[in-house]
Amino acid sequence: AEQGVQDPMVLGAMGTIERHRFVDTALAGQAYEDTSLPIGLGQTISKPGVVSRMIELLRNGQTGKLGRVLEIGTGCGYQAALLGHLSRRVVSIERLRDLHLKARANLDTLRQHLPEWPDVRLVYGDGMIGHAPLAPYDTIIAAAGGASLPQAWIDQLAPGGRLVAPLEEGRAGTQVLTILDRLPDGSLQHSRAGAVLFVPLKSGTT
Ligand code: SAH
């Protein structure tokens, strides 16, 4: 809320999904600070202020809800859990096998604490090709940024849907939060929502 997020549903999800469950015990004391933290393999759990702002932007699209969500970059599964809390139909892709497995374990633990656990499907694969079997998606959110939006994401975005992703712009290393809306007639509308800093989007799996 201090970061300007107002959507009560998003704030409610942030209050329900406990972030300390997604980081190593040594870092649990920092879990409620608004900072990114290491989760292994050179990756990070995103800043809660940015995660909540992006989910708020997603929910502020044409339909006013998340619908069927595609997340690229599961990491430790924190954002996937928030999305699941808000939409119940989430597909999340991770390209690093060890992180995919870590997220699976984290969400299994969470499931024991939360009744009526939603349908969050974790996929091990290259998120640059999206996940065609369950497309189209009403909302797409990326936790890693590249120089352009992969065509597969655009193809898998439903009419009336919204995509929110960091995109490198100009100087290497500078990223801008990009919003892409697919209007009901199929056309695309771009807008921008400020500077962000995410890990790089990489192709292939490891
Ligand atoms: N959503 C996470 C953020 C993890 S960091 C959270 O809740 O904190 C971003 C993740 O994107 C990293 O784990 C990285 O491995 C992953 N990533 C980068 N490129 C990817 C790709 N092409 N497909 C799937 N995951 C990717």
mmCIF file of C-alpha atoms and ligand atoms in Angstrom:
data_model
loop_
_atom_site.group_PDB
_atom_site.id
_atom_site.type_symbol
_atom_site.label_atom_id
_atom_site.label_comp_id
_atom_site.label_asym_id
_atom_site.label_seq_id
_atom_site.Cartn_x
_atom_site.Cartn_y
_atom_site.Cartn_z
ATOM 1 C CA ALA A 1 0.000 0.000 0.000
ATOM 2 C CA GLU A 2 2.905 2.383 0.756
ATOM 3 C CA GLN A 3 4.044 1.935 -2.850
ATOM 4 C CA GLY A 4 0.709 3.286 -4.085
ATOM 5 C CA VAL A 5 -1.064 -0.016 -4.778
ATOM 6 C CA GLN A 6 -4.765 0.484 -4.056
ATOM 7 C CA ASP A 7 -6.574 -2.591 -5.402
ATOM 8 C CA PRO A 8 -8.016 -4.235 -2.254
ATOM 9 C CA MET A 9 -7.925 -7.679 -3.895
ATOM 10 C CA VAL A 10 -4.189 -7.347 -4.589
ATOM 11 C CA LEU A 11 -3.471 -6.032 -1.092
ATOM 12 C CA GLY A 12 -5.554 -8.895 0.318
ATOM 13 C CA ALA A 13 -3.505 -11.455 -1.618
ATOM 14 C CA MET A 14 -0.249 -9.838 -0.416
ATOM 15 C CA GLY A 15 -1.563 -10.137 3.129
ATOM 16 C CA THR A 16 -2.491 -13.802 2.708
ATOM 17 C CA ILE A 17 0.515 -15.301 0.873
ATOM 18 C CA GLU A 18 3.429 -15.270 3.310
ATOM 19 C CA ARG A 19 6.613 -14.271 1.492
ATOM 20 C CA HIS A 20 9.007 -15.761 4.054
ATOM 21 C CA ARG A 21 7.894 -19.238 2.911
ATOM 22 C CA PHE A 22 9.547 -18.609 -0.476
ATOM 23 C CA VAL A 23 13.080 -17.667 0.622
ATOM 24 C CA ASP A 24 15.831 -19.517 2.500
ATOM 25 C CA THR A 25 15.456 -19.443 6.272
ATOM 26 C CA ALA A 26 18.601 -17.286 6.515
ATOM 27 C CA LEU A 27 16.776 -14.570 4.535
ATOM 28 C CA ALA A 28 13.376 -14.965 6.208
ATOM 29 C CA GLY A 29 14.060 -11.908 8.398
ATOM 30 C CA GLN A 30 14.206 -9.743 5.259
ATOM 31 C CA ALA A 31 11.149 -11.262 3.612
ATOM 32 C CA TYR A 32 8.885 -8.361 4.571
ATOM 33 C CA GLU A 33 11.183 -5.607 3.295
ATOM 34 C CA ASP A 34 10.436 -4.150 -0.124
ATOM 35 C CA THR A 35 13.531 -5.593 -1.770
ATOM 36 C CA SER A 36 14.332 -8.417 -4.160
ATOM 37 C CA LEU A 37 16.215 -11.319 -2.543
ATOM 38 C CA PRO A 38 18.394 -14.119 -3.978
ATOM 39 C CA ILE A 39 16.665 -17.474 -4.574
ATOM 40 C CA GLY A 40 19.651 -19.334 -6.035
ATOM 41 C CA LEU A 41 21.055 -19.858 -9.546
ATOM 42 C CA GLY A 42 21.617 -16.103 -9.878
ATOM 43 C CA GLN A 43 17.875 -15.380 -9.788
ATOM 44 C CA THR A 44 15.805 -13.276 -7.391
ATOM 45 C CA ILE A 45 12.364 -13.160 -5.820
ATOM 46 C CA SER A 46 10.963 -9.869 -7.133
ATOM 47 C CA LYS A 47 10.289 -6.814 -4.962
ATOM 48 C CA PRO A 48 6.805 -7.079 -3.437
ATOM 49 C CA GLY A 49 6.080 -3.449 -4.406
ATOM 50 C CA VAL A 50 6.740 -4.247 -8.062
ATOM 51 C CA VAL A 51 4.926 -7.613 -7.986
ATOM 52 C CA SER A 52 1.801 -5.996 -6.550
ATOM 53 C CA ARG A 53 1.941 -3.061 -8.962
ATOM 54 C CA MET A 54 2.196 -5.425 -11.938
ATOM 55 C CA ILE A 55 -0.713 -7.565 -10.729
ATOM 56 C CA GLU A 56 -2.761 -4.400 -10.137
ATOM 57 C CA LEU A 57 -1.994 -3.289 -13.713
ATOM 58 C CA LEU A 58 -3.054 -6.716 -14.991
ATOM 59 C CA ARG A 59 -6.352 -6.472 -13.125
ATOM 60 C CA ASN A 60 -6.935 -2.962 -14.491
ATOM 61 C CA GLY A 61 -7.263 -4.227 -18.068
ATOM 62 C CA GLN A 62 -10.435 -4.228 -20.170
ATOM 63 C CA THR A 63 -12.114 -7.075 -18.275
ATOM 64 C CA GLY A 64 -11.134 -5.916 -14.768
ATOM 65 C CA LYS A 65 -10.022 -9.396 -13.733
ATOM 66 C CA LEU A 66 -7.174 -11.836 -14.269
ATOM 67 C CA GLY A 67 -9.073 -14.681 -15.957
ATOM 68 C CA ARG A 68 -6.723 -17.361 -17.248
ATOM 69 C CA VAL A 69 -3.156 -16.228 -16.435
ATOM 70 C CA LEU A 70 0.208 -17.104 -17.987
ATOM 71 C CA GLU A 71 3.301 -16.246 -15.923
ATOM 72 C CA ILE A 72 6.785 -16.391 -17.426
ATOM 73 C CA GLY A 73 9.515 -16.931 -14.805
ATOM 74 C CA THR A 74 8.123 -18.946 -11.879
ATOM 75 C CA GLY A 75 11.299 -18.505 -9.830
ATOM 76 C CA CYS A 76 10.440 -19.622 -6.299
ATOM 77 C CA GLY A 77 6.686 -19.512 -6.997
ATOM 78 C CA TYR A 78 5.804 -16.437 -4.914
ATOM 79 C CA GLN A 79 4.054 -14.476 -7.645
ATOM 80 C CA ALA A 80 2.430 -17.672 -8.958
ATOM 81 C CA ALA A 81 0.871 -18.157 -5.506
ATOM 82 C CA LEU A 82 -0.450 -14.573 -5.471
ATOM 83 C CA LEU A 83 -1.862 -14.984 -8.965
ATOM 84 C CA GLY A 84 -3.441 -18.301 -7.966
ATOM 85 C CA HIS A 85 -5.034 -16.650 -4.958
ATOM 86 C CA LEU A 86 -6.611 -14.066 -7.275
ATOM 87 C CA SER A 87 -7.576 -16.111 -10.304
ATOM 88 C CA ARG A 88 -7.508 -19.887 -9.713
ATOM 89 C CA ARG A 89 -6.333 -20.570 -13.296
ATOM 90 C CA VAL A 90 -2.601 -19.984 -13.567
ATOM 91 C CA VAL A 91 0.057 -21.506 -15.810
ATOM 92 C CA SER A 92 3.608 -20.577 -14.805
ATOM 93 C CA ILE A 93 6.751 -21.467 -16.768
ATOM 94 C CA GLU A 94 10.349 -21.679 -15.514
ATOM 95 C CA ARG A 95 13.428 -22.500 -17.624
ATOM 96 C CA LEU A 96 15.699 -23.574 -14.727
ATOM 97 C CA ARG A 97 14.805 -27.055 -13.555
ATOM 98 C CA ASP A 98 16.059 -26.593 -9.989
ATOM 99 C CA LEU A 99 13.941 -23.476 -9.509
ATOM 100 C CA HIS A 100 10.918 -25.176 -11.080
ATOM 101 C CA LEU A 101 11.318 -27.981 -8.524
ATOM 102 C CA LYS A 102 11.849 -25.497 -5.686
ATOM 103 C CA ALA A 103 8.638 -23.660 -6.637
ATOM 104 C CA ARG A 104 6.797 -26.980 -6.747
ATOM 105 C CA ALA A 105 7.953 -27.765 -3.191
ATOM 106 C CA ASN A 106 7.082 -24.251 -1.967
ATOM 107 C CA LEU A 107 3.566 -24.429 -3.396
ATOM 108 C CA ASP A 108 3.073 -27.944 -1.982
ATOM 109 C CA THR A 109 3.888 -26.578 1.485
ATOM 110 C CA LEU A 110 1.574 -23.608 1.007
ATOM 111 C CA ARG A 111 -1.215 -25.947 -0.061
ATOM 112 C CA GLN A 112 -1.164 -27.515 3.394
ATOM 113 C CA HIS A 113 -1.809 -24.094 4.962
ATOM 114 C CA LEU A 114 -4.422 -22.794 2.567
ATOM 115 C CA PRO A 115 -7.708 -24.630 2.045
ATOM 116 C CA GLU A 116 -9.179 -24.708 -1.484
ATOM 117 C CA TRP A 117 -5.825 -24.381 -3.189
ATOM 118 C CA PRO A 118 -6.315 -23.139 -6.777
ATOM 119 C CA ASP A 119 -5.213 -24.677 -10.044
ATOM 120 C CA VAL A 120 -1.635 -23.398 -10.440
ATOM 121 C CA ARG A 121 0.176 -25.400 -13.117
ATOM 122 C CA LEU A 122 3.940 -25.208 -13.043
ATOM 123 C CA VAL A 123 5.594 -25.958 -16.361
ATOM 124 C CA TYR A 124 9.328 -26.622 -16.867
ATOM 125 C CA GLY A 125 10.209 -25.122 -20.234
ATOM 126 C CA ASP A 126 11.194 -22.069 -22.255
ATOM 127 C CA GLY A 127 8.659 -19.357 -21.530
ATOM 128 C CA MET A 128 9.668 -17.488 -24.677
ATOM 129 C CA ILE A 129 7.382 -19.840 -26.575
ATOM 130 C CA GLY A 130 4.566 -19.384 -24.041
ATOM 131 C CA HIS A 131 2.401 -22.441 -23.393
ATOM 132 C CA ALA A 132 0.252 -23.127 -26.441
ATOM 133 C CA PRO A 133 -1.729 -26.125 -25.066
ATOM 134 C CA LEU A 134 -3.698 -23.897 -22.672
ATOM 135 C CA ALA A 135 -3.749 -20.690 -24.761
ATOM 136 C CA PRO A 136 -5.268 -18.168 -25.145
ATOM 137 C CA TYR A 137 -4.656 -16.303 -21.872
ATOM 138 C CA ASP A 138 -6.624 -13.332 -20.582
ATOM 139 C CA THR A 139 -3.539 -12.013 -18.825
ATOM 140 C CA ILE A 140 0.205 -12.600 -19.322
ATOM 141 C CA ILE A 141 2.871 -11.433 -16.867
ATOM 142 C CA ALA A 142 6.643 -11.755 -17.279
ATOM 143 C CA ALA A 143 9.146 -11.658 -14.401
ATOM 144 C CA ALA A 144 12.142 -11.406 -16.752
ATOM 145 C CA GLY A 145 12.849 -8.848 -19.458
ATOM 146 C CA GLY A 146 14.310 -9.010 -22.967
ATOM 147 C CA ALA A 147 14.832 -6.623 -25.868
ATOM 148 C CA SER A 148 11.472 -7.459 -27.439
ATOM 149 C CA LEU A 149 8.213 -9.199 -26.591
ATOM 150 C CA PRO A 150 8.280 -12.779 -27.913
ATOM 151 C CA GLN A 151 5.725 -13.221 -30.703
ATOM 152 C CA ALA A 152 4.301 -16.312 -28.938
ATOM 153 C CA TRP A 153 3.108 -14.173 -26.004
ATOM 154 C CA ILE A 154 1.322 -11.788 -28.348
ATOM 155 C CA ASP A 155 -0.209 -14.714 -30.277
ATOM 156 C CA GLN A 156 -1.407 -16.353 -27.038
ATOM 157 C CA LEU A 157 -3.074 -13.185 -25.657
ATOM 158 C CA ALA A 158 -6.883 -13.375 -25.890
ATOM 159 C CA PRO A 159 -8.993 -10.508 -27.302
ATOM 160 C CA GLY A 160 -9.762 -8.193 -24.370
ATOM 161 C CA GLY A 161 -6.581 -9.447 -22.680
ATOM 162 C CA ARG A 162 -3.621 -7.608 -21.173
ATOM 163 C CA LEU A 163 0.110 -8.391 -21.018
ATOM 164 C CA VAL A 164 2.501 -6.732 -18.552
ATOM 165 C CA ALA A 165 6.238 -7.275 -19.019
ATOM 166 C CA PRO A 166 9.584 -5.546 -18.502
ATOM 167 C CA LEU A 167 11.179 -4.599 -21.812
ATOM 168 C CA GLU A 168 14.744 -3.420 -22.461
ATOM 169 C CA GLU A 169 14.746 0.005 -24.010
ATOM 170 C CA GLY A 170 17.554 2.052 -25.467
ATOM 171 C CA ARG A 171 20.654 1.537 -23.353
ATOM 172 C CA ALA A 172 21.237 -2.117 -22.455
ATOM 173 C CA GLY A 173 20.202 -2.756 -18.881
ATOM 174 C CA THR A 174 17.398 -0.166 -18.851
ATOM 175 C CA GLN A 175 13.970 -1.735 -18.633
ATOM 176 C CA VAL A 176 10.511 -0.214 -18.900
ATOM 177 C CA LEU A 177 7.330 -1.858 -17.713
ATOM 178 C CA THR A 178 5.323 -2.390 -20.879
ATOM 179 C CA ILE A 179 1.580 -2.921 -21.107
ATOM 180 C CA LEU A 180 0.053 -4.500 -24.191
ATOM 181 C CA ASP A 181 -3.730 -4.666 -24.574
ATOM 182 C CA ARG A 182 -5.434 -6.764 -27.225
ATOM 183 C CA LEU A 183 -8.621 -4.898 -28.080
ATOM 184 C CA PRO A 184 -11.802 -6.852 -28.839
ATOM 185 C CA ASP A 185 -11.238 -6.275 -32.596
ATOM 186 C CA GLY A 186 -7.847 -8.028 -32.267
ATOM 187 C CA SER A 187 -5.675 -4.926 -32.627
ATOM 188 C CA LEU A 188 -2.885 -4.145 -30.143
ATOM 189 C CA GLN A 189 -2.380 -1.092 -27.973
ATOM 190 C CA HIS A 190 0.957 -0.406 -26.205
ATOM 191 C CA SER A 191 1.546 1.736 -23.137
ATOM 192 C CA ARG A 192 4.351 2.142 -20.593
ATOM 193 C CA ALA A 193 4.355 2.249 -16.809
ATOM 194 C CA GLY A 194 7.761 3.375 -15.591
ATOM 195 C CA ALA A 195 11.260 1.981 -15.146
ATOM 196 C CA VAL A 196 11.867 -1.446 -13.551
ATOM 197 C CA LEU A 197 14.756 -3.842 -13.046
ATOM 198 C CA PHE A 198 14.275 -7.560 -13.670
ATOM 199 C CA VAL A 199 16.613 -10.451 -14.430
ATOM 200 C CA PRO A 200 17.169 -11.093 -18.159
ATOM 201 C CA LEU A 201 14.801 -13.214 -20.205
ATOM 202 C CA LYS A 202 16.830 -16.114 -21.624
ATOM 203 C CA SER A 203 15.901 -18.746 -24.178
ATOM 204 C CA GLY A 204 16.190 -22.509 -23.778
ATOM 205 C CA THR A 205 16.117 -24.597 -20.598
ATOM 206 C CA THR A 206 18.787 -25.710 -18.112
HETATM 207 N N1 SAH B 1 8.080 -14.750 -10.312
HETATM 208 C C1 SAH B 1 9.247 -14.837 -9.462
HETATM 209 C C2 SAH B 1 10.402 -14.079 -10.041
HETATM 210 C C3 SAH B 1 11.540 -14.954 -10.421
HETATM 211 S S1 SAH B 1 12.893 -14.140 -11.233
HETATM 212 C C4 SAH B 1 8.873 -14.354 -8.079
HETATM 213 O O1 SAH B 1 7.749 -14.554 -7.679
HETATM 214 O O2 SAH B 1 9.685 -13.808 -7.378
HETATM 215 C C5 SAH B 1 12.553 -14.476 -12.917
HETATM 216 C C6 SAH B 1 12.647 -15.891 -13.354
HETATM 217 O O3 SAH B 1 12.472 -15.909 -14.765
HETATM 218 C C7 SAH B 1 13.970 -16.590 -13.095
HETATM 219 O O4 SAH B 1 13.749 -17.695 -12.276
HETATM 220 C C8 SAH B 1 14.451 -17.018 -14.488
HETATM 221 O O5 SAH B 1 15.081 -18.277 -14.509
HETATM 222 C C9 SAH B 1 13.154 -17.045 -15.250
HETATM 223 N N2 SAH B 1 13.274 -16.964 -16.712
HETATM 224 C C10 SAH B 1 14.100 -16.200 -17.462
HETATM 225 N N3 SAH B 1 13.899 -16.444 -18.767
HETATM 226 C C11 SAH B 1 12.911 -17.388 -18.845
HETATM 227 C C12 SAH B 1 12.265 -18.079 -19.922
HETATM 228 N N4 SAH B 1 12.578 -17.865 -21.215
HETATM 229 N N5 SAH B 1 11.299 -18.972 -19.613
HETATM 230 C C13 SAH B 1 10.961 -19.233 -18.334
HETATM 231 N N6 SAH B 1 11.546 -18.631 -17.281
HETATM 232 C C14 SAH B 1 12.503 -17.720 -17.529
#
